[in-house]
Amino acid sequence: MEIFRETAAAMAEGGVDGFAIETMMDLQEARAALLGVREAAPDLPVLVTMTFEPSGRTLTGVHPVCALNALQALGADAFGCNCSTGPAEMAEILAEIKPFAKIPLIAKPNAGLPRMEQGRTIFPMGPEEFASYADRLFESGASIFGGCCGTTPEHIRCLSNAVKKCGKPEKRKPVSGVVSSVSEYRRLSVDQLFTVIGERINPTGKKALQAELRAGKTDLIFDFALQQTSAGASILDVNMGLSGIQESEMMRKALCRLLHCTAAPLCIDSTDPDTVEQALRLYPGRALLNSISAEEKRLKQILPIAAKYGAMLILLPLTDDGIPATAEERMKVVDLILKEAAQYGYTVEDVCVDALIMTVSANPEAAKVSLELIRRCTERGMNTVCGLSNVSFGLPSRPLLNQTFLGMAMGHGLNMAIANPLSEELMNMIAAGDVLSGRDRQMKNFLSKFANSAQTGKPEQGHGRSSSAMRNLTPDEQVFQCVLLGDAEGIVKRIDALLAAGRDPSDIISDILIPAITEVGKKYESKEYFLPQLIMSAEAMEKASKYLEPLLLKEKGPGGQKTKMILATVKGDIHDIGKNIVGVMFRNYDFDVIDLGKDVPPERILDTAVRENVTLIGLSALMTTTMNSMRDVINLAKARGLTHLKFMIGGAVVDQNFADEIGAYYAPDPMSAVRLAKKLLNLE
Amino acid sequence: MIGDIHCFSRMSLEYPEKMVFARLGGHLHKTILEGSAAEKVRHAAIHAFSLCRPQGRYCVLPVREVSETGILLTDGSAVSSCDFARKCKNITHLWCAAVTVGVDITEARDSLESVAERAVYDAVGGETADAAMEFMHRKCCRDLLSRGLNLSERRFSPGYGDMPLELQFFLYNLLKMNEMGITLSDRCFMTPEKSVTAFAGITSIQGSVFYDTK
């Protein structure tokens, strides 16, 4: 951002009238440019245009509404599109963002989509045709017009004339109260679906997360993010307040990780001004800030920071004197904060009032006060939010109290909660509450969650077999399903159940496991399964086989010899993923695999073959430079007179032609490798 | 611009889900992703992607001559490849590029026990590196087009077709790939493993104009 600020300062000093930041495709870069200009020349106007592909996103995947939302909150004076598309495609993008625009929209299209003709780049649109799109661009919300690649002064003259006939822009009230990431946005409003802010990325009371943060790690943050968004959280709260760590640094680290793994907008949860500033500066979207209160320090220090970056606010109705006892007094504090925030341009749509729920075990009136505050705020069109679990602190059956309170609060108008979305009952109650409060129009959300669950009253479990569905199967079928679904964790206990019922271990292998893995192979070959499913099934099968092996030996003594084979990644190559996958499959089909690893010299491969009396050797290579090492192995075998050896090859760069050339057999995938091996060794 | 190294120290990429799916043998209409396996794959893939740190750099060099066997640059160095030269008959400049997604992804992959998860990490790393190259290529296409230059859509990489792998040394030195944390072995292996290099041709479109009002 420094370079943008330096450039802007120089230009401002030189006397420019304003700035045009254009052809941006990365929202973070556009933010950096805008912040740089704003910091260097706060009084000059700044127009920002981004370049969206015909797909409606930038090359980096930025959604146009998200870009508008973040940049207008950050202080852009106008926003729009330039380059990439012709006017027709640009009109569609502008129409999508028009409802959210509080600032003028800009359209600077190309003269059509460029094409190559005999080595010449041609923009197909002439000035009159270009200008004929003025109406569509105007109706889509554009009020500042221009041209980009392929346009000439004549294009602009024609467009200008056409625009003059378009009349005045319609007056409209833009949609407010939107938080956004780079690619997703969420409107917060009393008439929209209830919003769950996932509460779990917070070290308070979570020892494992505390230990991770102290070690500077972020893996649990990643897991919590994924779990919560999968369970239905629309926004994720991020709190890094923990003694013994530097909060601002950890917050930056957490955000960097979260930006890579979730598209959900974030709620920055901190009372430390430095942490808030660093987080909002880094976050490439419009965040929700948790929180602002009427405490002097927070009002004076944190509110200006929030306003600089345009964050939405959670308002806590408390002062330096504490939490007011009545709803009326709390409402006065809300108004006080709103008045202060209005000086920075905030409106009631930009805030969410925290209902400040206190525990009813300490004050029996606590819930009533919060409910009344929710009612008053909702009447004024303000979002309300609460941390649910406070209400039940110190009491038994806390989930019951929390959920009952949630139902009552939704009845009073509550439209947001900082909660744990992994609670199925809570999420179901919210879905039902949205229907009963009329927010889930046409009940789309509810029906998509519950449509096929009339019998059980429980929502659909997603794909695959749930544990209850497993229980409806016979014990044999359960083991079969474990292989089919790649459930390595569950297979041993199900085999134990079979053994306890007196089932013979060898029967389990021949009657269940082998047919199951054969079925998996069929699914893979018909493309119903892809590679990870094949391997997971193979790993489940391998685990089961290893578990049963000692029992077989005990029962019958050493059985017949397994067929030995060698696997190796050839000399010079260090890639072994493919070889390992093939190894798992071969072991499943009862081969005794001697895995020599990677970067294996030809001499070692052949010495092992002789010593172990092996005739089949599988060679793997990923690189064009190392595939010739396969030839070296085979040539050395010929030179040593080991003509009985059979070589199979596989890997990304080899094919049947190469195999023929060096005198080897070729298998394109793990299943065909097993089949080929059986054929070569007459095992079919 | 000519001869300068242009760096992308940070790239915002979307997770290349379709490419990863295809690399792992998925079929759009036939493969059925369901159950805990599907959830595990999804989790592993997103985790792997969060460990990718894509960065890249490119350089544009002037071309002296294109012969049947390769491309001669004005500084006397040559890029030998009949296949590439055939596709680059009219080029005036050569686009040279390298990207990497860093070492975290492969270190994490190698620490995993599950072969299935390792396969997913490997695919995500490879496809994200390709996506980074594609992103940089498309961005340059756009930038060059606005200057009246056309960057070919097709890229050629050392070690593929008849392009010698030893050209990695040329790219390594030219682009100062060590500054991206990449090392190159005597046998032209790049570390981090998930790194990609490429050439493409640039046609200076003389007489190729934007819309001609005349």
Tab-separated table of N, CA, C and O in Angstrom, chain A residues 277-367:
chain	number	residue	atom	x	y	z
A	277	GLU	N	-7.510	-2.401	14.333
A	277	GLU	CA	-6.957	-1.682	13.175
A	277	GLU	C	-6.253	-2.656	12.228
A	277	GLU	O	-6.474	-2.640	11.015
A	278	GLN	N	-5.409	-3.508	12.777
A	278	GLN	CA	-4.657	-4.431	11.915
A	278	GLN	C	-5.584	-5.404	11.200
A	278	GLN	O	-5.376	-5.732	10.035
A	279	ALA	N	-6.591	-5.861	11.931
A	279	ALA	CA	-7.517	-6.834	11.321
A	279	ALA	C	-8.329	-6.194	10.207
A	279	ALA	O	-8.462	-6.753	9.111
A	280	LEU	N	-8.875	-5.008	10.469
A	280	LEU	CA	-9.715	-4.369	9.456
A	280	LEU	C	-8.886	-3.916	8.251
A	280	LEU	O	-9.358	-3.911	7.123
A	281	ARG	N	-7.649	-3.551	8.504
A	281	ARG	CA	-6.781	-3.148	7.397
A	281	ARG	C	-6.483	-4.330	6.479
A	281	ARG	O	-6.389	-4.213	5.266
A	282	LEU	N	-6.332	-5.484	7.099
A	282	LEU	CA	-5.987	-6.687	6.331
A	282	LEU	C	-7.199	-7.308	5.637
A	282	LEU	O	-7.080	-7.866	4.546
A	283	TYR	N	-8.350	-7.220	6.240
A	283	TYR	CA	-9.493	-7.997	5.763
A	283	TYR	C	-10.038	-7.452	4.426
A	283	TYR	O	-10.503	-6.316	4.367
A	284	PRO	N	-10.020	-8.256	3.378
A	284	PRO	CA	-10.437	-7.765	2.061
A	284	PRO	C	-11.947	-7.874	1.848
A	284	PRO	O	-12.416	-8.553	0.943
A	285	GLY	N	-12.680	-7.203	2.695
A	285	GLY	CA	-14.131	-7.237	2.557
A	285	GLY	C	-14.707	-6.202	3.491
A	285	GLY	O	-13.994	-5.309	3.979
A	286	ARG	N	-16.011	-6.294	3.759
A	286	ARG	CA	-16.592	-5.444	4.791
A	286	ARG	C	-16.908	-6.338	5.978
A	286	ARG	O	-17.815	-7.180	5.915
A	287	ALA	N	-16.168	-6.128	7.062
A	287	ALA	CA	-16.314	-7.003	8.225
A	287	ALA	C	-17.370	-6.453	9.175
A	287	ALA	O	-17.794	-5.304	9.069
A	288	LEU	N	-17.778	-7.306	10.097
A	288	LEU	CA	-18.597	-6.883	11.221
A	288	LEU	C	-17.646	-6.744	12.402
A	288	LEU	O	-16.779	-7.605	12.592
A	289	LEU	N	-17.773	-5.655	13.158
A	289	LEU	CA	-16.867	-5.464	14.295
A	289	LEU	C	-17.617	-5.704	15.599
A	289	LEU	O	-18.647	-5.081	15.863
A	290	ASN	N	-17.099	-6.569	16.405
A	290	ASN	CA	-17.675	-6.918	17.702
A	290	ASN	C	-16.708	-6.440	18.784
A	290	ASN	O	-15.728	-7.106	19.045
A	291	SER	N	-16.829	-5.234	19.342
A	291	SER	CA	-18.020	-4.421	19.344
A	291	SER	C	-17.654	-2.988	19.742
A	291	SER	O	-16.518	-2.728	20.138
A	292	ILE	N	-18.643	-2.108	19.678
A	292	ILE	CA	-18.509	-0.715	20.126
A	292	ILE	C	-19.475	-0.516	21.294
A	292	ILE	O	-20.612	-1.000	21.234
A	293	SER	N	-19.017	0.180	22.319
A	293	SER	CA	-19.933	0.514	23.416
A	293	SER	C	-19.849	2.017	23.667
A	293	SER	O	-19.132	2.731	22.945
A	294	ALA	N	-20.560	2.477	24.676
A	294	ALA	CA	-20.491	3.910	25.012
A	294	ALA	C	-19.372	4.199	26.007
A	294	ALA	O	-19.270	5.319	26.510
A	295	GLU	N	-18.557	3.194	26.277
A	295	GLU	CA	-17.386	3.437	27.122
A	295	GLU	C	-16.476	4.408	26.368
A	295	GLU	O	-16.267	4.245	25.150
A	296	GLU	N	-15.948	5.359	27.083
A	296	GLU	CA	-15.243	6.454	26.415
A	296	GLU	C	-14.085	5.949	25.542
A	296	GLU	O	-13.906	6.387	24.413
A	297	LYS	N	-13.329	4.998	26.108
A	297	LYS	CA	-12.155	4.503	25.369
A	297	LYS	C	-12.579	3.886	24.024
A	297	LYS	O	-11.971	4.131	22.990
A	298	ARG	N	-13.631	3.108	24.075
A	298	ARG	CA	-14.050	2.432	22.850
A	298	ARG	C	-14.617	3.424	21.837
A	298	ARG	O	-14.386	3.311	20.635
A	299	LEU	N	-15.367	4.376	22.340
A	299	LEU	CA	-15.953	5.357	21.420
A	299	LEU	C	-14.868	6.204	20.769
A	299	LEU	O	-14.895	6.454	19.561
A	300	LYS	N	-13.923	6.635	21.569
A	300	LYS	CA	-12.911	7.565	21.057
A	300	LYS	C	-11.857	6.842	20.216
A	300	LYS	O	-11.331	7.401	19.259
A	301	GLN	N	-11.525	5.598	20.619
A	301	GLN	CA	-10.421	4.928	19.920
A	301	GLN	C	-10.896	3.986	18.819
A	301	GLN	O	-10.337	3.968	17.727
A	302	ILE	N	-11.906	3.183	19.115
A	302	ILE	CA	-12.246	2.121	18.161
A	302	ILE	C	-13.231	2.594	17.089
A	302	ILE	O	-13.115	2.197	15.920
A	303	LEU	N	-14.156	3.460	17.451
A	303	LEU	CA	-15.135	3.907	16.449
A	303	LEU	C	-14.475	4.557	15.228
A	303	LEU	O	-14.823	4.227	14.085
A	304	PRO	N	-13.486	5.467	15.407
A	304	PRO	CA	-12.849	6.044	14.212
A	304	PRO	C	-12.146	5.000	13.343
A	304	PRO	O	-12.126	5.112	12.119
A	305	ILE	N	-11.580	3.988	13.995
A	305	ILE	CA	-10.903	2.930	13.222
A	305	ILE	C	-11.941	2.162	12.405
A	305	ILE	O	-11.769	1.910	11.208
A	306	ALA	N	-13.031	1.799	13.077
A	306	ALA	CA	-14.099	1.062	12.367
A	306	ALA	C	-14.606	1.871	11.191
A	306	ALA	O	-14.835	1.342	10.091
A	307	ALA	N	-14.772	3.170	11.413
A	307	ALA	CA	-15.308	4.025	10.352
A	307	ALA	C	-14.331	4.147	9.194
A	307	ALA	O	-14.733	4.140	8.024
A	308	LYS	N	-13.049	4.222	9.491
A	308	LYS	CA	-12.039	4.353	8.429
A	308	LYS	C	-12.122	3.179	7.447
A	308	LYS	O	-11.989	3.350	6.237
A	309	TYR	N	-12.360	1.987	7.985
A	309	TYR	CA	-12.405	0.805	7.131
A	309	TYR	C	-13.830	0.391	6.774
A	309	TYR	O	-14.050	-0.593	6.082
A	310	GLY	N	-14.792	1.149	7.273
A	310	GLY	CA	-16.192	0.923	6.879
A	310	GLY	C	-16.835	-0.311	7.460
A	310	GLY	O	-17.791	-0.841	6.887
A	311	ALA	N	-16.342	-0.795	8.597
A	311	ALA	CA	-16.906	-2.024	9.172
A	311	ALA	C	-18.320	-1.790	9.687
A	311	ALA	O	-18.657	-0.687	10.129
A	312	MET	N	-19.146	-2.828	9.617
A	312	MET	CA	-20.434	-2.779	10.323
A	312	MET	C	-20.161	-2.981	11.816
A	312	MET	O	-19.140	-3.549	12.197
A	313	LEU	N	-21.097	-2.536	12.636
A	313	LEU	CA	-20.826	-2.516	14.079
A	313	LEU	C	-21.828	-3.332	14.885
A	313	LEU	O	-23.030	-3.317	14.583
A	314	ILE	N	-21.328	-4.000	15.901
A	314	ILE	CA	-22.210	-4.521	16.950
A	314	ILE	C	-22.139	-3.520	18.095
A	314	ILE	O	-21.043	-3.205	18.589
A	315	LEU	N	-23.285	-2.976	18.500
A	315	LEU	CA	-23.327	-1.977	19.577
A	315	LEU	C	-23.647	-2.648	20.899
A	315	LEU	O	-24.638	-3.364	21.014
A	316	LEU	N	-22.815	-2.391	21.880
A	316	LEU	CA	-23.110	-2.874	23.238
A	316	LEU	C	-23.684	-1.704	24.035
A	316	LEU	O	-22.979	-0.706	24.227
A	317	PRO	N	-24.909	-1.809	24.502
A	317	PRO	CA	-25.486	-0.684	25.250
A	317	PRO	C	-24.975	-0.626	26.680
A	317	PRO	O	-25.726	-0.837	27.632
A	318	LEU	N	-23.701	-0.356	26.841
A	318	LEU	CA	-23.137	-0.196	28.181
A	318	LEU	C	-22.216	1.019	28.192
A	318	LEU	O	-21.686	1.419	27.155
A	319	THR	N	-22.037	1.578	29.373
A	319	THR	CA	-21.221	2.790	29.523
A	319	THR	C	-20.106	2.516	30.529
A	319	THR	O	-19.992	1.392	31.046
A	320	ASP	N	-19.334	3.552	30.820
A	320	ASP	CA	-18.281	3.372	31.832
A	320	ASP	C	-18.880	3.078	33.209
A	320	ASP	O	-18.199	2.581	34.101
A	321	ASP	N	-20.173	3.381	33.357
A	321	ASP	CA	-20.835	3.101	34.645
A	321	ASP	C	-21.410	1.692	34.696
A	321	ASP	O	-22.024	1.295	35.683
A	322	GLY	N	-21.296	0.956	33.628
A	322	GLY	CA	-21.799	-0.414	33.630
A	322	GLY	C	-22.990	-0.598	32.704
A	322	GLY	O	-23.247	0.224	31.816
A	323	ILE	N	-23.731	-1.710	32.947
A	323	ILE	CA	-24.858	-2.044	32.076
A	323	ILE	C	-26.141	-1.473	32.676
A	323	ILE	O	-26.482	-1.773	33.828
A	324	PRO	N	-26.861	-0.648	31.945
A	324	PRO	CA	-28.115	-0.109	32.468
A	324	PRO	C	-29.096	-1.226	32.826
A	324	PRO	O	-29.143	-2.260	32.147
A	325	ALA	N	-29.893	-0.971	33.833
A	325	ALA	CA	-30.774	-2.029	34.345
A	325	ALA	C	-32.016	-2.228	33.485
A	325	ALA	O	-32.543	-3.330	33.390
A	326	THR	N	-32.527	-1.166	32.882
A	326	THR	CA	-33.792	-1.296	32.150
A	326	THR	C	-33.572	-1.178	30.638
A	326	THR	O	-32.563	-0.630	30.173
A	327	ALA	N	-34.576	-1.644	29.918
A	327	ALA	CA	-34.505	-1.575	28.450
A	327	ALA	C	-34.502	-0.126	27.985
A	327	ALA	O	-33.823	0.225	27.006
A	328	GLU	N	-35.276	0.687	28.690
A	328	GLU	CA	-35.365	2.099	28.304
A	328	GLU	C	-33.992	2.782	28.419
A	328	GLU	O	-33.554	3.508	27.514
A	329	GLU	N	-33.309	2.507	29.532
A	329	GLU	CA	-31.988	3.111	29.722
A	329	GLU	C	-30.991	2.578	28.686
A	329	GLU	O	-30.152	3.313	28.172
A	330	ARG	N	-31.111	1.306	28.370
A	330	ARG	CA	-30.196	0.720	27.366
A	330	ARG	C	-30.452	1.358	25.994
A	330	ARG	O	-29.527	1.592	25.220
A	331	MET	N	-31.719	1.609	25.731
A	331	MET	CA	-32.064	2.224	24.442
A	331	MET	C	-31.435	3.616	24.336
A	331	MET	O	-30.994	4.028	23.254
A	332	LYS	N	-31.381	4.312	25.474
A	332	LYS	CA	-30.761	5.651	25.473
A	332	LYS	C	-29.266	5.532	25.129
A	332	LYS	O	-28.711	6.361	24.403
A	333	VAL	N	-28.643	4.496	25.654
A	333	VAL	CA	-27.214	4.301	25.352
A	333	VAL	C	-27.032	3.975	23.864
A	333	VAL	O	-26.104	4.467	23.202
A	334	VAL	N	-27.939	3.145	23.330
A	334	VAL	CA	-27.884	2.835	21.890
A	334	VAL	C	-27.954	4.125	21.080
A	334	VAL	O	-27.162	4.352	20.142
A	335	ASP	N	-28.879	4.997	21.460
A	335	ASP	CA	-29.031	6.261	20.725
A	335	ASP	C	-27.784	7.135	20.857
A	335	ASP	O	-27.387	7.818	19.902
A	336	LEU	N	-27.184	7.092	22.027
A	336	LEU	CA	-25.964	7.873	22.237
A	336	LEU	C	-24.848	7.400	21.292
A	336	LEU	O	-24.172	8.197	20.631
A	337	ILE	N	-24.698	6.083	21.206
A	337	ILE	CA	-23.643	5.542	20.325
A	337	ILE	C	-23.979	5.840	18.862
A	337	ILE	O	-23.109	6.215	18.069
A	338	LEU	N	-25.261	5.683	18.534
A	338	LEU	CA	-25.669	5.940	17.141
A	338	LEU	C	-25.382	7.383	16.737
A	338	LEU	O	-24.950	7.648	15.609
A	339	LYS	N	-25.627	8.298	17.681
A	339	LYS	CA	-25.392	9.713	17.392
A	339	LYS	C	-23.907	9.956	17.102
A	339	LYS	O	-23.542	10.647	16.150
A	340	GLU	N	-23.093	9.331	17.926
A	340	GLU	CA	-21.639	9.462	17.723
A	340	GLU	C	-21.226	8.836	16.385
A	340	GLU	O	-20.446	9.409	15.627
A	341	ALA	N	-21.786	7.637	16.100
A	341	ALA	CA	-21.415	6.923	14.875
A	341	ALA	C	-21.913	7.657	13.634
A	341	ALA	O	-21.289	7.590	12.562
A	342	ALA	N	-23.041	8.360	13.780
A	342	ALA	CA	-23.606	9.083	12.626
A	342	ALA	C	-22.629	10.141	12.114
A	342	ALA	O	-22.622	10.460	10.920
A	343	GLN	N	-21.802	10.662	13.011
A	343	GLN	CA	-20.811	11.663	12.576
A	343	GLN	C	-19.806	11.061	11.587
A	343	GLN	O	-19.149	11.769	10.838
A	344	TYR	N	-19.694	9.746	11.626
A	344	TYR	CA	-18.800	9.062	10.682
A	344	TYR	C	-19.582	8.474	9.503
A	344	TYR	O	-19.038	7.718	8.716
A	345	GLY	N	-20.848	8.796	9.411
A	345	GLY	CA	-21.639	8.326	8.277
A	345	GLY	C	-22.446	7.065	8.528
A	345	GLY	O	-23.072	6.529	7.614
A	346	TYR	N	-22.416	6.540	9.738
A	346	TYR	CA	-23.172	5.321	10.029
A	346	TYR	C	-24.670	5.606	10.119
A	346	TYR	O	-25.085	6.679	10.578
A	347	THR	N	-25.478	4.639	9.686
A	347	THR	CA	-26.932	4.731	9.830
A	347	THR	C	-27.409	3.536	10.665
A	347	THR	O	-26.609	2.634	10.972
A	348	VAL	N	-28.689	3.518	10.991
A	348	VAL	CA	-29.180	2.390	11.814
A	348	VAL	C	-29.014	1.055	11.112
A	348	VAL	O	-28.897	0.013	11.759
A	349	GLU	N	-29.014	1.086	9.763
A	349	GLU	CA	-28.859	-0.194	9.035
A	349	GLU	C	-27.445	-0.767	9.165
A	349	GLU	O	-27.213	-1.935	8.874
A	350	ASP	N	-26.503	0.076	9.551
A	350	ASP	CA	-25.100	-0.375	9.613
A	350	ASP	C	-24.739	-0.979	10.968
A	350	ASP	O	-23.572	-1.313	11.187
A	351	VAL	N	-25.696	-1.059	11.873
A	351	VAL	CA	-25.355	-1.555	13.205
A	351	VAL	C	-26.262	-2.718	13.617
A	351	VAL	O	-27.341	-2.918	13.053
A	352	CYS	N	-25.783	-3.466	14.576
A	352	CYS	CA	-26.552	-4.549	15.184
A	352	CYS	C	-26.449	-4.325	16.694
A	352	CYS	O	-25.333	-4.202	17.223
A	353	VAL	N	-27.574	-4.280	17.360
A	353	VAL	CA	-27.551	-4.005	18.796
A	353	VAL	C	-27.474	-5.320	19.568
A	353	VAL	O	-28.284	-6.227	19.350
A	354	ASP	N	-26.482	-5.404	20.434
A	354	ASP	CA	-26.358	-6.591	21.280
A	354	ASP	C	-27.360	-6.470	22.422
A	354	ASP	O	-27.350	-5.472	23.157
A	355	ALA	N	-28.202	-7.469	22.561
A	355	ALA	CA	-29.254	-7.411	23.585
A	355	ALA	C	-28.706	-7.589	25.009
A	355	ALA	O	-29.459	-7.522	25.970
A	356	LEU	N	-27.426	-7.819	25.125
A	356	LEU	CA	-26.747	-7.926	26.420
A	356	LEU	C	-27.492	-8.829	27.408
A	356	LEU	O	-28.040	-8.363	28.412
A	357	ILE	N	-27.509	-10.068	27.081
A	357	ILE	CA	-28.237	-11.012	27.931
A	357	ILE	C	-27.413	-11.371	29.166
A	357	ILE	O	-26.263	-11.789	29.054
A	358	MET	N	-28.007	-11.167	30.321
A	358	MET	CA	-27.354	-11.523	31.578
A	358	MET	C	-27.982	-12.811	32.101
A	358	MET	O	-29.088	-13.181	31.701
A	359	THR	N	-27.277	-13.439	33.021
A	359	THR	CA	-27.770	-14.731	33.495
A	359	THR	C	-29.009	-14.570	34.384
A	359	THR	O	-29.044	-13.716	35.275
A	360	VAL	N	-30.028	-15.387	34.121
A	360	VAL	CA	-31.266	-15.290	34.906
A	360	VAL	C	-31.092	-15.846	36.319
A	360	VAL	O	-31.887	-15.548	37.206
A	361	SER	N	-30.038	-16.645	36.527
A	361	SER	CA	-29.820	-17.161	37.881
A	361	SER	C	-29.405	-16.038	38.831
A	361	SER	O	-29.641	-16.109	40.032
A	362	ALA	N	-28.800	-14.986	38.319
A	362	ALA	CA	-28.403	-13.848	39.140
A	362	ALA	C	-29.499	-12.788	39.182
A	362	ALA	O	-29.642	-12.071	40.166
A	363	ASN	N	-30.239	-12.675	38.101
A	363	ASN	CA	-31.284	-11.659	38.042
A	363	ASN	C	-32.478	-12.203	37.252
A	363	ASN	O	-32.424	-12.296	36.020
A	364	PRO	N	-33.540	-12.565	37.929
A	364	PRO	CA	-34.696	-13.181	37.249
A	364	PRO	C	-35.311	-12.268	36.173
A	364	PRO	O	-36.009	-12.745	35.287
A	365	GLU	N	-35.030	-10.973	36.235
A	365	GLU	CA	-35.600	-10.033	35.264
A	365	GLU	C	-34.715	-9.901	34.021
A	365	GLU	O	-35.092	-9.216	33.065
A	366	ALA	N	-33.531	-10.523	34.048
A	366	ALA	CA	-32.530	-10.279	32.996
A	366	ALA	C	-33.075	-10.596	31.603
A	366	ALA	O	-32.910	-9.803	30.664
A	367	ALA	N	-33.726	-11.731	31.468
A	367	ALA	CA	-34.213	-12.124	30.135
A	367	ALA	C	-35.283	-11.145	29.658
A	367	ALA	O	-35.298	-10.758	28.480
